[in-house]
Coordinates of N, CA, C and O in Angstrom, one line a residue:
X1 N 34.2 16.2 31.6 CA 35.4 15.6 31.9 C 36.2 16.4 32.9 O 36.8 17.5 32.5
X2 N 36.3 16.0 34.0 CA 37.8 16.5 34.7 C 39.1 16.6 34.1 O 39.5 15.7 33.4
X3 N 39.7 17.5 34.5 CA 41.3 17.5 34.3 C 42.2 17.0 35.2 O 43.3 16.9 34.6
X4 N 42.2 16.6 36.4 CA 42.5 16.4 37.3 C 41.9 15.0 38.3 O 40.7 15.1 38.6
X5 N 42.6 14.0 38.6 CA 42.1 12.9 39.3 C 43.1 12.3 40.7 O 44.2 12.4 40.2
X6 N 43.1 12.1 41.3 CA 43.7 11.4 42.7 C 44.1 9.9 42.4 O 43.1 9.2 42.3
X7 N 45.2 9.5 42.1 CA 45.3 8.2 41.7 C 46.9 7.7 42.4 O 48.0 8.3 42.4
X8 N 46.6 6.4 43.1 CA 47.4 5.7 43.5 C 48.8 5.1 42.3 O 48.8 4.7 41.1
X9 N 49.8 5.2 43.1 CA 50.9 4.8 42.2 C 51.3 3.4 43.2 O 50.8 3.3 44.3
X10 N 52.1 2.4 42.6 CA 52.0 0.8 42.9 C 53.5 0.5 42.2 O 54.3 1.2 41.5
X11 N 53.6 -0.6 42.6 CA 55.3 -0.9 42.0 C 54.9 -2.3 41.0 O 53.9 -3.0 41.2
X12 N 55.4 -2.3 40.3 CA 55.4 -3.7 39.0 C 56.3 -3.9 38.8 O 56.8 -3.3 37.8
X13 N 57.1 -5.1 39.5 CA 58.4 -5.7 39.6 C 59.4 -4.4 40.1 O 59.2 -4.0 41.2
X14 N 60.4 -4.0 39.5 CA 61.4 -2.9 40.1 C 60.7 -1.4 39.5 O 61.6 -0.6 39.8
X15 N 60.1 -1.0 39.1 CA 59.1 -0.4 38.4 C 57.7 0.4 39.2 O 56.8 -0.1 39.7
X16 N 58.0 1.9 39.0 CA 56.8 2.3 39.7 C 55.6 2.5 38.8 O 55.9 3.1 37.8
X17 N 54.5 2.4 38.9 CA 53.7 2.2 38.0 C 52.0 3.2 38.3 O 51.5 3.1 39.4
X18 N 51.5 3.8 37.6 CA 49.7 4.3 38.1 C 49.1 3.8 36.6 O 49.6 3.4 35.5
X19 N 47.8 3.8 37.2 CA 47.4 3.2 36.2 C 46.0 4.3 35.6 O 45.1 4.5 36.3
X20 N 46.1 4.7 34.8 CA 45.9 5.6 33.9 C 44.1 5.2 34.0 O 43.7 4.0 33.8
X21 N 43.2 6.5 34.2 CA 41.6 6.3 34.6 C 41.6 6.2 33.1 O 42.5 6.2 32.2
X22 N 39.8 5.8 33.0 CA 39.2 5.7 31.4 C 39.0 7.0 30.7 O 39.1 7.0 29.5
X23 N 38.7 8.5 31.7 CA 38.8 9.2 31.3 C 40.1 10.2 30.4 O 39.9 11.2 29.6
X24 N 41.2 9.6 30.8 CA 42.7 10.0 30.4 C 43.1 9.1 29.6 O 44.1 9.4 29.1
X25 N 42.7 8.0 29.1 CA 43.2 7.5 28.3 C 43.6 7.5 27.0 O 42.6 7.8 26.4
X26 N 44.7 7.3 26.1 CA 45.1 8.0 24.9 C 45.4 6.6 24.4 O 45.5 5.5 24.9
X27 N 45.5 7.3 22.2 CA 45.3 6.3 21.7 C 46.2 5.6 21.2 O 47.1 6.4 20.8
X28 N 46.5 4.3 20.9 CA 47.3 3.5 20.4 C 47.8 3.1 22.1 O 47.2 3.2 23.2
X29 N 49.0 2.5 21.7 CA 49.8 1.4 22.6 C 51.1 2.2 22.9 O 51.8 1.8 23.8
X30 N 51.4 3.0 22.4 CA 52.4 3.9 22.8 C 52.2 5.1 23.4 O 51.1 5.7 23.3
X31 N 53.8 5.7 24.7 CA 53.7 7.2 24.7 C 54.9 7.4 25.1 O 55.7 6.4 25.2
X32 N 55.3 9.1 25.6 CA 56.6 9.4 25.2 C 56.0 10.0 26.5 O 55.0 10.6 26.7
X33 N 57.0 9.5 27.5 CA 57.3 10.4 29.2 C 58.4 11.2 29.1 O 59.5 10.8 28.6
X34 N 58.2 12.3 29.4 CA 59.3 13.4 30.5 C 58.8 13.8 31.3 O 57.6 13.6 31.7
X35 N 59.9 14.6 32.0 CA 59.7 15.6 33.5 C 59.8 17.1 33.0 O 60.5 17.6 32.1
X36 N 59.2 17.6 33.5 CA 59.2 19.4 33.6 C 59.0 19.4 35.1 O 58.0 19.2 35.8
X37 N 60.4 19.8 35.3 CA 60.4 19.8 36.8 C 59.8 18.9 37.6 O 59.9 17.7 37.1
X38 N 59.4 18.9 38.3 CA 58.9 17.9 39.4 C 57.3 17.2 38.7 O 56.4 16.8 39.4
X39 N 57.4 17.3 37.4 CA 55.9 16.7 37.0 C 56.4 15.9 35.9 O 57.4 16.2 35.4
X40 N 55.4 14.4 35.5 CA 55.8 13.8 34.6 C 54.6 14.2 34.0 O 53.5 14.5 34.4
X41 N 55.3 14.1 32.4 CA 54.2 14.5 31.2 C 53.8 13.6 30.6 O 54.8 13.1 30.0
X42 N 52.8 12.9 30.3 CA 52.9 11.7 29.1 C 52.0 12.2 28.3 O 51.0 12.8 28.6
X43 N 52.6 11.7 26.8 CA 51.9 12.4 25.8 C 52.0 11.0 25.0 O 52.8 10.1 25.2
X44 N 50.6 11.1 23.7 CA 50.8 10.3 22.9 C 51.8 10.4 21.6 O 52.3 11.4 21.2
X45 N 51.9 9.3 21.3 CA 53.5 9.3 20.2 C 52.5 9.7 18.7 O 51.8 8.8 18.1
X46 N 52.7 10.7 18.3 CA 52.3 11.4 17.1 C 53.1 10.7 15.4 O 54.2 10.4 15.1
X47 N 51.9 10.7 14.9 CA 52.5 9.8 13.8 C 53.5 10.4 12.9 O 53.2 11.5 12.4
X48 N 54.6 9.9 12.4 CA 55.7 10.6 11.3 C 55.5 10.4 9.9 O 54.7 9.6 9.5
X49 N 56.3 11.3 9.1 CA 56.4 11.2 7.8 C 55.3 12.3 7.2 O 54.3 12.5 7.9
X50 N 55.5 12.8 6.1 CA 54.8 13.6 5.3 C 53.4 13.5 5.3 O 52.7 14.5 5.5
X51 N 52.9 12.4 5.1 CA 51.9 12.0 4.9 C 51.1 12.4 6.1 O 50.1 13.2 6.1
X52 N 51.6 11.9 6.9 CA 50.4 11.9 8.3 C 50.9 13.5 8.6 O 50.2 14.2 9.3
X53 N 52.2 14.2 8.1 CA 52.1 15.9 8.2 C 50.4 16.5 7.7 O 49.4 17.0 8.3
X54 N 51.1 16.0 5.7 CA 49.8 16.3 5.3 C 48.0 16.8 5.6 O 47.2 17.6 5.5
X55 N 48.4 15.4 6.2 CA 47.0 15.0 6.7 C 46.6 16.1 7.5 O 45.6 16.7 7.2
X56 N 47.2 16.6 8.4 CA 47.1 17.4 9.5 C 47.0 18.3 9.6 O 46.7 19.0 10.6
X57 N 47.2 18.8 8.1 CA 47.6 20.7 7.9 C 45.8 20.8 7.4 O 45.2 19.8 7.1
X58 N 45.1 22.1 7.5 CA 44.2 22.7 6.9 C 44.6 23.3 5.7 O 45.6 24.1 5.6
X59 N 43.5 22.8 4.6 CA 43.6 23.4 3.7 C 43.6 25.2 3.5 O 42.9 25.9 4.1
X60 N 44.5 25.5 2.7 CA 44.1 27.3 2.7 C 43.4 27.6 2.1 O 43.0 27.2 1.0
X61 N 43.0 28.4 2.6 CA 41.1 29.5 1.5 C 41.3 30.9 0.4 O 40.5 31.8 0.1
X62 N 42.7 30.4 0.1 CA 43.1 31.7 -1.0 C 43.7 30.6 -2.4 O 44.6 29.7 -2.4
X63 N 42.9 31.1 -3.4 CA 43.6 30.6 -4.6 C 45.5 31.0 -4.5 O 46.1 32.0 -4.2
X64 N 45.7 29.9 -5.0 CA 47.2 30.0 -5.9 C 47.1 31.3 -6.8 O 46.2 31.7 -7.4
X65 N 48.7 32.1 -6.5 CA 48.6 32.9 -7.8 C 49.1 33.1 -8.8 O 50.2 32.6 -8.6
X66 N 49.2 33.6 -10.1 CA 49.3 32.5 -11.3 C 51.0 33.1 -11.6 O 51.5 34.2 -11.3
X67 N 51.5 31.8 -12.2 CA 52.9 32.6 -11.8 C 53.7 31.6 -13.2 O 53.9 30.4 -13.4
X68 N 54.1 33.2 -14.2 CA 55.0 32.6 -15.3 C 56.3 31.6 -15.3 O 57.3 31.8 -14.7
X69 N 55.9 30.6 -16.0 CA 56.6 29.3 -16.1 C 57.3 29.4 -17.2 O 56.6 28.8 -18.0
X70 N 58.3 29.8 -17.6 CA 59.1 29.6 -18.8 C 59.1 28.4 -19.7 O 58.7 28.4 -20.9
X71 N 59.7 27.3 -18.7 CA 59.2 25.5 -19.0 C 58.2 25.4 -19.5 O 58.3 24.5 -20.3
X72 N 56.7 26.3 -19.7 CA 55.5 25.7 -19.9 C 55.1 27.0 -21.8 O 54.1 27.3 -22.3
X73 N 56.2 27.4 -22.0 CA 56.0 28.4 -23.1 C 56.6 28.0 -23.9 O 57.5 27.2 -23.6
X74 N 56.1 28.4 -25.9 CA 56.0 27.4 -26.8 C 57.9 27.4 -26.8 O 58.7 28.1 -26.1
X75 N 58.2 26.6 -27.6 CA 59.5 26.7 -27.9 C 59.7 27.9 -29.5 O 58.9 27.9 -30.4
X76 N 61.1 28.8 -29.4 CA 61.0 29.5 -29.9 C 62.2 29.0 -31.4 O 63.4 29.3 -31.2
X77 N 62.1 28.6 -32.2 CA 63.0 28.9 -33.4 C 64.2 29.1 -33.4 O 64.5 29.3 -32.2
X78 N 65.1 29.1 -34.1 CA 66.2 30.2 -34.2 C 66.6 29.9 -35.3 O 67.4 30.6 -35.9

């Protein structure tokens, strides 16, 4: 795969428009443009919420370490 391609930009109604090769294409129907300086960036729109965080993190390869719980000790008399 190249990083780099030569591609024509076109107008679509008042709208300047390029139209994105097969090899650059990203997924879903959305994306999020800016400029950094004189370049536009388009990136795909990353999913929200916990869940799709979740998803994302690697699990860690060190046990939990065991750690006194008061809450979890008998109840004491008096």
């Amino acid at each position: 795969m190249t990083d780099r391609r030569h591609v024509r930009l076109f107008r679509n109604g008042r709208n300047q428009a390029v139209r994105i090769p097969v090899e650059f294409e990203m997924p879903g129907n959305e994306a999020i443009m800016h400029r950094e300086g004189d370049r536009l960036v388009i990136e795909p729109v990353r999913k929200r919420g916990l869940i799709a965080l979740l998803q994302s993190m690697t699990p860690l390869d060190e046990p939990f370490p065991v750690i006194d719980d008061p809450a979890l000790a008998p109840e004491k008399v008096l």
